[in-house]
DNA sequence: CCTATACTGAACCACATGGTTCAGTACTAC
DNA sequence: GTAGTACTGAACCATGTGGTTCAGTATAGG
């Protein structure tokens, strides 16, 4: 089950690791766009933009459809649910880890206090 | 402000785009570990693992400290807060986009219904 | 039919990535 | 002091990435 998602996470996090692609996603969240429109907005050749769109498509984050000579790009069916869940789960482990440390610190404080009060006797 | 995070997102999402590194993070959430321990667990040379740890360190997700000959790796101070926030914001844009479509579909349905009832008259 | 537009694909480039081996260096323990 | 452990760094390798140019193909519009 965990294994199943591995490849998906590789490609989706990989897709998100580029500023241009994150920008394209945000742009497409506003409105669908052609390759030409995206290429202009991000100051890049058509070919370059097409590659980025390809990466996003592979990751399942974008779908495209060609009508006539125009290929229109839209947000894909996946909305980063699993990725959000992975990060959320990690954040829980992460904070549990720090709570644990906090507990240790608390424990030390308590011992210190006890020692001090013992000395004071 | 948005600009500020760009590089950080590049490196953190980049770090997350590799299954081994995600595994290391999960492992470190359980307990701190040496390079050797991690290398064994993920069946890799020390040098290879050290590179992965370096990437995670660069991304601010892991910190390391060398005591004697052993370098111990721990989870870093950052806990993917900004990344979670970015994804959450994107998911909102994403679902807003689909709600919009739903609205259009609803609109069409209403028109269709109206047209039908008009025909029926 | 002709021209401009929109994309596509192949080829190339420099540089990054994920891994390795090999030859150190530095510390631990007997 | 010597043997083994733990890491480190340089060098190498294959493959991937982010971009380009250039030469197409296919469609739209007059």
mmCIF file of C-alpha atoms (C1' of nucleotides) in Angstrom:
data_model
loop_
_atom_site.group_PDB
_atom_site.id
_atom_site.type_symbol
_atom_site.label_atom_id
_atom_site.label_comp_id
_atom_site.label_asym_id
_atom_site.label_seq_id
_atom_site.Cartn_x
_atom_site.Cartn_y
_atom_site.Cartn_z
ATOM 1 C CA UNK A 1 0.000 0.000 0.000
ATOM 2 C CA UNK A 2 2.723 2.379 0.977
ATOM 3 C CA UNK A 3 4.741 0.822 -1.821
ATOM 4 C CA UNK A 4 1.978 1.597 -4.278
ATOM 5 C CA UNK A 5 2.280 5.342 -3.867
ATOM 6 C CA UNK A 6 6.062 5.528 -4.032
ATOM 7 C CA UNK A 7 6.284 6.187 -7.748
ATOM 8 C CA UNK A 8 3.435 8.627 -7.634
ATOM 9 C CA UNK A 9 5.121 10.604 -4.873
ATOM 10 C CA UNK A 10 8.374 10.602 -6.786
ATOM 11 C CA UNK A 11 6.713 12.201 -9.773
ATOM 12 C CA UNK A 12 4.347 14.556 -7.977
ATOM 13 C CA UNK A 13 6.923 15.932 -5.535
ATOM 14 C CA UNK A 14 9.348 16.037 -8.434
ATOM 15 C CA UNK A 15 6.838 18.070 -10.416
ATOM 16 C CA UNK A 16 6.420 20.469 -7.496
ATOM 17 C CA UNK A 17 10.155 20.955 -7.071
ATOM 18 C CA UNK A 18 10.316 23.455 -9.940
ATOM 19 C CA UNK A 19 9.134 27.045 -9.539
ATOM 20 C CA UNK A 20 7.909 27.287 -13.136
ATOM 21 C CA UNK A 21 5.733 24.216 -12.729
ATOM 22 C CA UNK A 22 4.290 25.438 -9.439
ATOM 23 C CA UNK A 23 3.535 28.681 -11.262
ATOM 24 C CA UNK A 24 1.814 26.817 -14.081
ATOM 25 C CA UNK A 25 -0.368 24.974 -11.566
ATOM 26 C CA UNK A 26 -1.362 28.246 -9.896
ATOM 27 C CA UNK A 27 -2.063 29.774 -13.274
ATOM 28 C CA UNK A 28 -4.214 26.853 -14.373
ATOM 29 C CA UNK A 29 -6.104 27.097 -11.091
ATOM 30 C CA UNK A 30 -7.196 30.531 -12.324
ATOM 31 C CA UNK A 31 -8.045 29.505 -15.883
ATOM 32 C CA UNK A 32 -7.296 26.919 -18.523
ATOM 33 C CA UNK A 33 -4.536 27.925 -20.909
ATOM 34 C CA UNK A 34 -2.847 26.960 -24.168
ATOM 35 C CA UNK A 35 0.810 26.014 -24.389
ATOM 36 C CA UNK A 36 1.458 29.323 -26.161
ATOM 37 C CA UNK A 37 -0.203 31.347 -23.409
ATOM 38 C CA UNK A 38 1.790 29.562 -20.702
ATOM 39 C CA UNK A 39 5.036 29.857 -22.644
ATOM 40 C CA UNK A 40 4.542 33.603 -22.989
ATOM 41 C CA UNK A 41 3.636 34.103 -19.355
ATOM 42 C CA UNK A 42 6.703 32.232 -18.159
ATOM 43 C CA UNK A 43 8.993 33.600 -20.882
ATOM 44 C CA UNK A 44 10.001 30.328 -22.380
ATOM 45 C CA UNK A 45 9.923 28.596 -25.745
ATOM 46 C CA UNK A 46 6.885 26.536 -26.682
ATOM 47 C CA UNK A 47 9.034 23.413 -26.605
ATOM 48 C CA UNK A 48 10.306 24.207 -23.123
ATOM 49 C CA UNK A 49 6.833 24.815 -21.774
ATOM 50 C CA UNK A 50 5.539 21.688 -23.412
ATOM 51 C CA UNK A 51 8.085 19.675 -21.467
ATOM 52 C CA UNK A 52 6.944 21.203 -18.172
ATOM 53 C CA UNK A 53 3.333 20.486 -19.026
ATOM 54 C CA UNK A 54 4.400 16.950 -19.893
ATOM 55 C CA UNK A 55 5.933 16.521 -16.438
ATOM 56 C CA UNK A 56 2.782 17.835 -14.773
ATOM 57 C CA UNK A 57 0.684 15.547 -16.934
ATOM 58 C CA UNK A 58 2.820 12.523 -16.026
ATOM 59 C CA UNK A 59 2.302 13.386 -12.381
ATOM 60 C CA UNK A 60 -1.443 13.431 -12.998
ATOM 61 C CA UNK A 61 -1.763 17.052 -11.949
ATOM 62 C CA UNK A 62 -2.705 18.405 -15.367
ATOM 63 C CA UNK A 63 -4.651 17.087 -18.320
ATOM 64 C CA UNK A 64 -4.549 18.437 -21.852
ATOM 65 C CA UNK A 65 -6.756 18.221 -24.877
ATOM 66 C CA UNK A 66 -5.949 19.249 -28.380
ATOM 67 C CA UNK A 67 -8.710 20.885 -30.388
ATOM 68 C CA UNK A 68 -7.702 22.067 -33.825
ATOM 69 C CA UNK A 69 -4.172 23.355 -33.503
ATOM 70 C CA UNK A 70 -4.558 24.446 -29.884
ATOM 71 C CA UNK A 71 -3.720 22.216 -26.948
ATOM 72 C CA UNK A 72 -5.597 23.394 -23.890
ATOM 73 C CA UNK A 73 -4.187 22.576 -20.455
ATOM 74 C CA UNK A 74 -6.430 22.148 -17.415
ATOM 75 C CA UNK A 75 -5.895 21.042 -13.865
ATOM 76 C CA UNK A 76 -6.040 17.289 -13.643
ATOM 77 C CA UNK A 77 -8.275 15.053 -11.608
ATOM 78 C CA UNK A 78 -5.754 14.636 -8.812
ATOM 79 C CA UNK A 79 -5.586 17.471 -6.316
ATOM 80 C CA UNK A 80 -2.529 16.460 -4.263
ATOM 81 C CA UNK A 81 -4.663 14.640 -1.695
ATOM 82 C CA UNK A 82 -2.153 11.873 -1.035
ATOM 83 C CA UNK A 83 0.737 14.299 -0.927
ATOM 84 C CA UNK A 84 -1.085 16.467 1.610
ATOM 85 C CA UNK A 85 -1.818 13.336 3.635
ATOM 86 C CA UNK A 86 1.806 12.194 3.529
ATOM 87 C CA UNK A 87 3.044 15.566 4.712
ATOM 88 C CA UNK A 88 0.390 15.725 7.409
ATOM 89 C CA UNK A 89 1.315 12.300 8.703
ATOM 90 C CA UNK A 90 4.984 13.240 8.658
ATOM 91 C CA UNK A 91 4.228 16.433 10.533
ATOM 92 C CA UNK A 92 2.509 14.399 13.211
ATOM 93 C CA UNK A 93 5.493 12.094 13.585
ATOM 94 C CA UNK A 94 7.718 15.153 13.592
ATOM 95 C CA UNK A 95 5.856 16.955 16.327
ATOM 96 C CA UNK A 96 5.480 13.757 18.348
ATOM 97 C CA UNK A 97 9.248 13.536 18.195
ATOM 98 C CA UNK A 98 9.587 17.048 19.594
ATOM 99 C CA UNK A 99 6.925 16.503 22.214
ATOM 100 C CA UNK A 100 8.987 13.548 23.327
ATOM 101 C CA UNK A 101 11.991 15.819 23.673
ATOM 102 C CA UNK A 102 9.855 18.300 25.555
ATOM 103 C CA UNK A 103 8.848 15.508 27.898
ATOM 104 C CA UNK A 104 12.511 14.709 28.507
ATOM 105 C CA UNK A 105 13.218 18.374 29.199
ATOM 106 C CA UNK A 106 10.260 18.502 31.575
ATOM 107 C CA UNK A 107 11.539 15.402 33.314
ATOM 108 C CA UNK A 108 14.980 16.963 33.725
ATOM 109 C CA UNK A 109 13.450 20.151 35.094
ATOM 110 C CA UNK A 110 11.448 18.183 37.614
ATOM 111 C CA UNK A 111 14.505 16.239 38.746
ATOM 112 C CA UNK A 112 16.538 19.413 38.998
ATOM 113 C CA UNK A 113 13.849 21.050 41.078
ATOM 114 C CA UNK A 114 13.634 18.034 43.344
ATOM 115 C CA UNK A 115 17.429 17.961 43.748
ATOM 116 C CA UNK A 116 17.446 21.656 44.568
ATOM 117 C CA UNK A 117 14.702 21.320 47.144
ATOM 118 C CA UNK A 118 16.525 18.326 48.620
ATOM 119 C CA UNK A 119 19.682 20.440 48.892
ATOM 120 C CA UNK A 120 17.722 23.214 50.492
ATOM 121 C CA UNK A 121 16.627 20.927 53.289
ATOM 122 C CA UNK B 1 7.265 37.069 0.162
ATOM 123 C CA UNK B 2 6.148 34.380 -2.217
ATOM 124 C CA UNK B 3 9.451 34.909 -3.995
ATOM 125 C CA UNK B 4 11.297 34.298 -0.730
ATOM 126 C CA UNK B 5 10.085 30.724 -0.450
ATOM 127 C CA UNK B 6 10.728 29.696 -4.050
ATOM 128 C CA UNK B 7 14.210 28.317 -3.437
ATOM 129 C CA UNK B 8 13.116 26.615 -0.271
ATOM 130 C CA UNK B 9 10.264 24.886 -2.055
ATOM 131 C CA UNK B 10 12.592 23.808 -4.836
ATOM 132 C CA UNK B 11 14.868 22.079 -2.361
ATOM 133 C CA UNK B 12 12.262 20.696 0.017
ATOM 134 C CA UNK B 13 9.986 19.264 -2.659
ATOM 135 C CA UNK B 14 13.103 18.081 -4.448
ATOM 136 C CA UNK B 15 14.199 16.320 -1.274
ATOM 137 C CA UNK B 16 10.785 14.679 -0.966
ATOM 138 C CA UNK B 17 10.809 13.453 -4.561
ATOM 139 C CA UNK B 18 13.035 10.486 -3.703
ATOM 140 C CA UNK B 19 11.678 7.387 -1.962
ATOM 141 C CA UNK B 20 14.901 6.739 -0.064
ATOM 142 C CA UNK B 21 14.893 10.245 1.383
ATOM 143 C CA UNK B 22 11.236 10.016 2.387
ATOM 144 C CA UNK B 23 12.158 6.735 4.070
ATOM 145 C CA UNK B 24 15.040 8.361 5.918
ATOM 146 C CA UNK B 25 12.713 11.077 7.192
ATOM 147 C CA UNK B 26 10.231 8.500 8.447
ATOM 148 C CA UNK B 27 13.035 6.542 10.046
ATOM 149 C CA UNK B 28 14.436 9.622 11.784
ATOM 150 C CA UNK B 29 10.956 10.421 13.045
ATOM 151 C CA UNK B 30 11.212 7.142 14.962
ATOM 152 C CA UNK B 31 14.739 7.626 16.245
ATOM 153 C CA UNK B 32 17.984 9.429 15.554
ATOM 154 C CA UNK B 33 20.441 7.395 13.515
ATOM 155 C CA UNK B 34 24.039 7.314 12.326
ATOM 156 C CA UNK B 35 25.003 7.366 8.646
ATOM 157 C CA UNK B 36 26.047 3.726 8.958
ATOM 158 C CA UNK B 37 22.696 2.683 10.424
ATOM 159 C CA UNK B 38 20.791 4.489 7.657
ATOM 160 C CA UNK B 39 23.059 3.110 4.936
ATOM 161 C CA UNK B 40 22.455 -0.439 6.169
ATOM 162 C CA UNK B 41 18.728 0.003 6.457
ATOM 163 C CA UNK B 42 18.436 1.352 2.928
ATOM 164 C CA UNK B 43 21.075 -0.986 1.477
ATOM 165 C CA UNK B 44 23.411 1.614 0.183
ATOM 166 C CA UNK B 45 27.046 2.634 0.572
ATOM 167 C CA UNK B 46 27.960 5.099 3.312
ATOM 168 C CA UNK B 47 28.908 7.623 0.660
ATOM 169 C CA UNK B 48 25.573 7.255 -1.088
ATOM 170 C CA UNK B 49 23.622 7.703 2.120
ATOM 171 C CA UNK B 50 25.735 10.656 3.112
ATOM 172 C CA UNK B 51 24.681 12.393 -0.098
ATOM 173 C CA UNK B 52 20.999 11.828 0.661
ATOM 174 C CA UNK B 53 21.455 13.138 4.192
ATOM 175 C CA UNK B 54 23.240 16.144 2.683
ATOM 176 C CA UNK B 55 20.237 16.867 0.467
ATOM 177 C CA UNK B 56 17.865 16.621 3.435
ATOM 178 C CA UNK B 57 20.156 18.867 5.446
ATOM 179 C CA UNK B 58 20.275 21.458 2.645
ATOM 180 C CA UNK B 59 16.491 21.434 2.615
ATOM 181 C CA UNK B 60 16.523 22.121 6.356
ATOM 182 C CA UNK B 61 14.666 18.907 7.138
ATOM 183 C CA UNK B 62 17.514 17.162 8.932
ATOM 184 C CA UNK B 63 20.394 18.286 11.129
ATOM 185 C CA UNK B 64 23.497 16.292 11.940
ATOM 186 C CA UNK B 65 26.145 16.412 14.591
ATOM 187 C CA UNK B 66 29.400 14.554 14.664
ATOM 188 C CA UNK B 67 30.573 13.237 18.000
ATOM 189 C CA UNK B 68 33.760 11.220 17.923
ATOM 190 C CA UNK B 69 33.671 9.262 14.674
ATOM 191 C CA UNK B 70 29.890 8.991 14.568
ATOM 192 C CA UNK B 71 27.683 11.521 12.812
ATOM 193 C CA UNK B 72 24.185 11.390 14.253
ATOM 194 C CA UNK B 73 21.267 12.529 12.102
ATOM 195 C CA UNK B 74 18.112 14.007 13.616
ATOM 196 C CA UNK B 75 15.024 15.639 12.216
ATOM 197 C CA UNK B 76 15.637 19.316 11.621
ATOM 198 C CA UNK B 77 13.873 22.347 12.950
ATOM 199 C CA UNK B 78 11.640 22.715 9.922
ATOM 200 C CA UNK B 79 8.600 20.473 9.827
ATOM 201 C CA UNK B 80 7.278 21.118 6.292
ATOM 202 C CA UNK B 81 4.878 23.817 7.554
ATOM 203 C CA UNK B 82 5.233 26.023 4.485
ATOM 204 C CA UNK B 83 5.015 23.077 2.136
ATOM 205 C CA UNK B 84 1.819 21.874 3.817
ATOM 206 C CA UNK B 85 0.463 25.422 3.553
ATOM 207 C CA UNK B 86 1.347 25.687 -0.140
ATOM 208 C CA UNK B 87 -0.353 22.397 -0.921
ATOM 209 C CA UNK B 88 -3.385 23.355 1.166
ATOM 210 C CA UNK B 89 -3.729 26.663 -0.626
ATOM 211 C CA UNK B 90 -3.371 24.928 -3.976
ATOM 212 C CA UNK B 91 -6.007 22.394 -3.000
ATOM 213 C CA UNK B 92 -8.374 25.219 -2.232
ATOM 214 C CA UNK B 93 -7.773 26.836 -5.628
ATOM 215 C CA UNK B 94 -8.145 23.413 -7.186
ATOM 216 C CA UNK B 95 -11.473 22.616 -5.570
ATOM 217 C CA UNK B 96 -12.739 26.140 -6.183
ATOM 218 C CA UNK B 97 -11.975 25.474 -9.844
ATOM 219 C CA UNK B 98 -14.048 22.322 -9.773
ATOM 220 C CA UNK B 99 -16.853 23.920 -7.799
ATOM 221 C CA UNK B 100 -16.952 26.486 -10.562
ATOM 222 C CA UNK B 101 -17.322 23.722 -13.109
ATOM 223 C CA UNK B 102 -20.021 22.175 -10.953
ATOM 224 C CA UNK B 103 -21.793 25.526 -10.984
ATOM 225 C CA UNK B 104 -21.601 25.568 -14.782
ATOM 226 C CA UNK B 105 -22.963 22.042 -14.918
ATOM 227 C CA UNK B 106 -25.768 23.024 -12.555
ATOM 228 C CA UNK B 107 -26.481 26.032 -14.711
ATOM 229 C CA UNK B 108 -26.682 23.857 -17.814
ATOM 230 C CA UNK B 109 -28.972 21.415 -16.051
ATOM 231 C CA UNK B 110 -31.281 24.207 -15.017
ATOM 232 C CA UNK B 111 -31.415 25.568 -18.552
ATOM 233 C CA UNK B 112 -32.017 22.131 -19.970
ATOM 234 C CA UNK B 113 -34.813 21.548 -17.511
ATOM 235 C CA UNK B 114 -36.342 24.904 -18.359
ATOM 236 C CA UNK B 115 -36.073 24.187 -22.065
ATOM 237 C CA UNK B 116 -37.697 20.802 -21.584
ATOM 238 C CA UNK B 117 -40.553 22.199 -19.538
ATOM 239 C CA UNK B 118 -41.004 24.906 -22.168
ATOM 240 C CA UNK B 119 -41.190 22.215 -24.858
ATOM 241 C CA UNK B 120 -43.666 20.296 -22.781
ATOM 242 C CA UNK B 121 -45.998 23.264 -22.714
ATOM 243 C "C1'" DC C 1 -4.098 28.163 -52.634
ATOM 244 C "C1'" DC C 2 -1.295 30.759 -49.427
ATOM 245 C "C1'" DT C 3 0.205 32.490 -45.202
ATOM 246 C "C1'" DA C 4 0.371 32.720 -40.443
ATOM 247 C "C1'" DT C 5 -0.362 30.237 -36.152
ATOM 248 C "C1'" DA C 6 0.237 26.359 -32.867
ATOM 249 C "C1'" DC C 7 2.179 22.761 -31.786
ATOM 250 C "C1'" DT C 8 5.584 18.647 -32.174
ATOM 251 C "C1'" DG C 9 9.908 15.992 -32.345
ATOM 252 C "C1'" DA C 10 14.683 15.292 -32.770
ATOM 253 C "C1'" DA C 11 19.019 16.784 -31.493
ATOM 254 C "C1'" DC C 12 21.944 19.165 -28.745
ATOM 255 C "C1'" DC C 13 23.891 21.449 -24.465
ATOM 256 C "C1'" DA C 14 25.439 22.192 -19.665
ATOM 257 C "C1'" DC C 15 24.680 20.750 -15.382
ATOM 258 C "C1'" DA C 16 22.305 17.972 -11.587
ATOM 259 C "C1'" DT C 17 21.275 13.351 -9.533
ATOM 260 C "C1'" DG C 18 21.855 8.896 -7.664
ATOM 261 C "C1'" DG C 19 24.764 5.845 -7.320
ATOM 262 C "C1'" DT C 20 29.471 3.543 -7.167
ATOM 263 C "C1'" DT C 21 34.712 2.680 -5.936
ATOM 264 C "C1'" DC C 22 38.897 3.807 -3.844
ATOM 265 C "C1'" DA C 23 41.958 6.041 -0.993
ATOM 266 C "C1'" DG C 24 42.290 8.604 2.725
ATOM 267 C "C1'" DT C 25 41.579 10.634 7.900
ATOM 268 C "C1'" DA C 26 40.211 10.409 12.577
ATOM 269 C "C1'" DC C 27 38.602 8.011 16.545
ATOM 270 C "C1'" DT C 28 38.010 3.658 19.715
ATOM 271 C "C1'" DA C 29 39.543 -0.049 22.002
ATOM 272 C "C1'" DC C 30 42.613 -3.501 23.124
ATOM 273 C "C1'" DG D 1 50.754 1.184 18.687
ATOM 274 C "C1'" DT D 2 47.940 -1.332 15.915
ATOM 275 C "C1'" DA D 3 43.526 -2.994 14.217
ATOM 276 C "C1'" DG D 4 39.124 -2.063 13.174
ATOM 277 C "C1'" DT D 5 35.199 1.333 12.737
ATOM 278 C "C1'" DA D 6 32.962 5.488 10.847
ATOM 279 C "C1'" DC D 7 33.061 8.722 8.114
ATOM 280 C "C1'" DT D 8 34.864 11.828 4.182
ATOM 281 C "C1'" DG D 9 36.251 13.415 -0.446
ATOM 282 C "C1'" DA D 10 37.501 12.934 -5.098
ATOM 283 C "C1'" DA D 11 36.572 10.814 -9.232
ATOM 284 C "C1'" DC D 12 33.833 8.419 -12.176
ATOM 285 C "C1'" DC D 13 29.523 6.741 -14.527
ATOM 286 C "C1'" DA D 14 24.882 6.540 -16.521
ATOM 287 C "C1'" DT D 15 20.833 8.895 -16.699
ATOM 288 C "C1'" DG D 16 17.741 12.790 -15.970
ATOM 289 C "C1'" DT D 17 16.607 17.844 -16.186
ATOM 290 C "C1'" DG D 18 15.772 22.334 -17.980
ATOM 291 C "C1'" DG D 19 16.490 24.631 -21.462
ATOM 292 C "C1'" DT D 20 17.565 25.754 -26.455
ATOM 293 C "C1'" DT D 21 17.330 25.604 -31.876
ATOM 294 C "C1'" DC D 22 15.693 23.954 -36.091
ATOM 295 C "C1'" DA D 23 12.937 21.623 -39.133
ATOM 296 C "C1'" DG D 24 8.832 19.799 -39.597
ATOM 297 C "C1'" DT D 25 3.227 18.951 -39.619
ATOM 298 C "C1'" DA D 26 -1.411 20.387 -39.220
ATOM 299 C "C1'" DT D 27 -5.035 23.773 -38.866
ATOM 300 C "C1'" DA D 28 -7.307 28.497 -39.525
ATOM 301 C "C1'" DG D 29 -8.489 32.280 -42.220
ATOM 302 C "C1'" DG D 30 -8.613 35.127 -46.103
#
